[in-house]
GROMACS .gro file of C-alpha atoms in nm:
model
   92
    1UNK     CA    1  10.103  15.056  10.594
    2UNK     CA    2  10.135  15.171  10.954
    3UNK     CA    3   9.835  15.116  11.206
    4UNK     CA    4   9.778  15.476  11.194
    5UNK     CA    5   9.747  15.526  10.869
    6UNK     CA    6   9.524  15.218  10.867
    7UNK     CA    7   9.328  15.430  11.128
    8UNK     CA    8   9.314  15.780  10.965
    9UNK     CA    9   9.189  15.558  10.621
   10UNK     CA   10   8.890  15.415  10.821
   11UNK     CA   11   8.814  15.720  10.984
   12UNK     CA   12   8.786  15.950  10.699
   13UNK     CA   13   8.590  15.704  10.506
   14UNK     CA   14   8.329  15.618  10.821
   15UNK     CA   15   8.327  15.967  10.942
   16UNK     CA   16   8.513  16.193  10.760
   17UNK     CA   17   8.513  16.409  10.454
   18UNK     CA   18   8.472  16.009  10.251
   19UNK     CA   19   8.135  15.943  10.453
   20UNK     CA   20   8.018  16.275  10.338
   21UNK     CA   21   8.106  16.170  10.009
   22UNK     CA   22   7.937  15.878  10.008
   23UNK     CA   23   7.604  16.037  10.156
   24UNK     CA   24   7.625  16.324   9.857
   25UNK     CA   25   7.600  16.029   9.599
   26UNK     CA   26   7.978  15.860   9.580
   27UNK     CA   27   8.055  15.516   9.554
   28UNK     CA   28   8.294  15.341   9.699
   29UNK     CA   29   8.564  15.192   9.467
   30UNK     CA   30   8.947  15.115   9.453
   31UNK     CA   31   9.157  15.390   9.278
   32UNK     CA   32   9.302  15.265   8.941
   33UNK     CA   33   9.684  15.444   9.107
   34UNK     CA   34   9.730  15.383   9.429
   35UNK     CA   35   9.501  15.060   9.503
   36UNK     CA   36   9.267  15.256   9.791
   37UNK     CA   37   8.933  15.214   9.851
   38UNK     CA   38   8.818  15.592   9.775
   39UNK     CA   39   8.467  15.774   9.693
   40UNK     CA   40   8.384  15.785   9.336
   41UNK     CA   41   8.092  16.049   9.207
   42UNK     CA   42   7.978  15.969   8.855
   43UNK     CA   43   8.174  16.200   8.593
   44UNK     CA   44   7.958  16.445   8.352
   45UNK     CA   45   8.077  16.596   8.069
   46UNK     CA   46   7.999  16.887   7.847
   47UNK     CA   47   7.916  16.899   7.453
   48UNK     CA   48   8.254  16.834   7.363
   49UNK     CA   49   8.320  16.477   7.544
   50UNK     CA   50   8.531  16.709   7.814
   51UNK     CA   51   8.474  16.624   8.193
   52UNK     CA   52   8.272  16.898   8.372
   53UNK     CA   53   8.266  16.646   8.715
   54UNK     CA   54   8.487  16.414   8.851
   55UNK     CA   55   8.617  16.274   9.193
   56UNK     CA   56   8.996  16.341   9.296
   57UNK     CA   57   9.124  16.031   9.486
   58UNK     CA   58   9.154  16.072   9.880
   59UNK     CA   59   9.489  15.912   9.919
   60UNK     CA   60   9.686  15.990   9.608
   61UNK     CA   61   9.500  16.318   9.455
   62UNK     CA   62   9.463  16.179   9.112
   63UNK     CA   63   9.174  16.221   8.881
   64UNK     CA   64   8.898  15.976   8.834
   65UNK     CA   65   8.685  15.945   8.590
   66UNK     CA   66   8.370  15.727   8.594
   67UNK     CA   67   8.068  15.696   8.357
   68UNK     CA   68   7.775  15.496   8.344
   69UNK     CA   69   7.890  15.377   8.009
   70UNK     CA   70   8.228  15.246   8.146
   71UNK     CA   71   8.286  15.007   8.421
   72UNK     CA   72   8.633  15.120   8.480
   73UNK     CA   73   8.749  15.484   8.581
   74UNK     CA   74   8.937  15.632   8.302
   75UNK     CA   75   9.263  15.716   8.281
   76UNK     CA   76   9.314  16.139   8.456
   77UNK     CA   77   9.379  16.397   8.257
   78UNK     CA   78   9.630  16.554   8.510
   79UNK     CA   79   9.680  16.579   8.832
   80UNK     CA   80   9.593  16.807   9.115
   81UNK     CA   81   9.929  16.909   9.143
   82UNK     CA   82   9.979  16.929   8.800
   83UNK     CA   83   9.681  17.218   8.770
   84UNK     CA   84   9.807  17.396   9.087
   85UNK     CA   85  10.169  17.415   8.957
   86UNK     CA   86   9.985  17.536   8.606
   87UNK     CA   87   9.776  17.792   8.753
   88UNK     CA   88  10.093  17.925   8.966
   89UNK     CA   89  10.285  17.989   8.604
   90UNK     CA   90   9.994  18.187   8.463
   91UNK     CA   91   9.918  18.424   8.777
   92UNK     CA   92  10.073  18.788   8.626
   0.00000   0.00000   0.00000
């Protein structure tokens, strides 16, 4: 990884869009994909076990998943570019 990309990392998580994160209630933890240190928000989920909240990784833009029951983030259910290309296909 380049110097600037180590720069842009520590910026957004000191000062950026990550420290706001952090200061609305995210942790800081490593992303289960792409190995970067990223701010986590506690998932919720509705009556049926679905996720109603969840934290999109920084870096890599996948899901994450993370409970008070479970130590580890859980696997995503998609992407964020998976649900953009979906929502494309079903515009009339």
């Amino acid at each position: 990884m380049g110097l600037v990309q180590n720069v842009v990392r520590w910026y957004t998580l000191n000062h950026g869009v990550g420290k706001q994160m952090v200061d609305d209630g995210a942790e800081l933890m490593v992303c289960p994909y792409c190995d970067a240190e990223t701010p986590v928000f506690q998932s919720t989920y509705d009556s049926t076990g679905l996720p109603i909240s969840f934290s999109v990784c920084l870096w890599c833009d996948g899901f994450i998943e993370y409970s008070g029951a479970s130590l580890q983030p859980h696997e995503p259910y998609a992407t964020i570019r998976d649900l953009q290309t979906e929502e494309r296909h079903s515009k009339p």
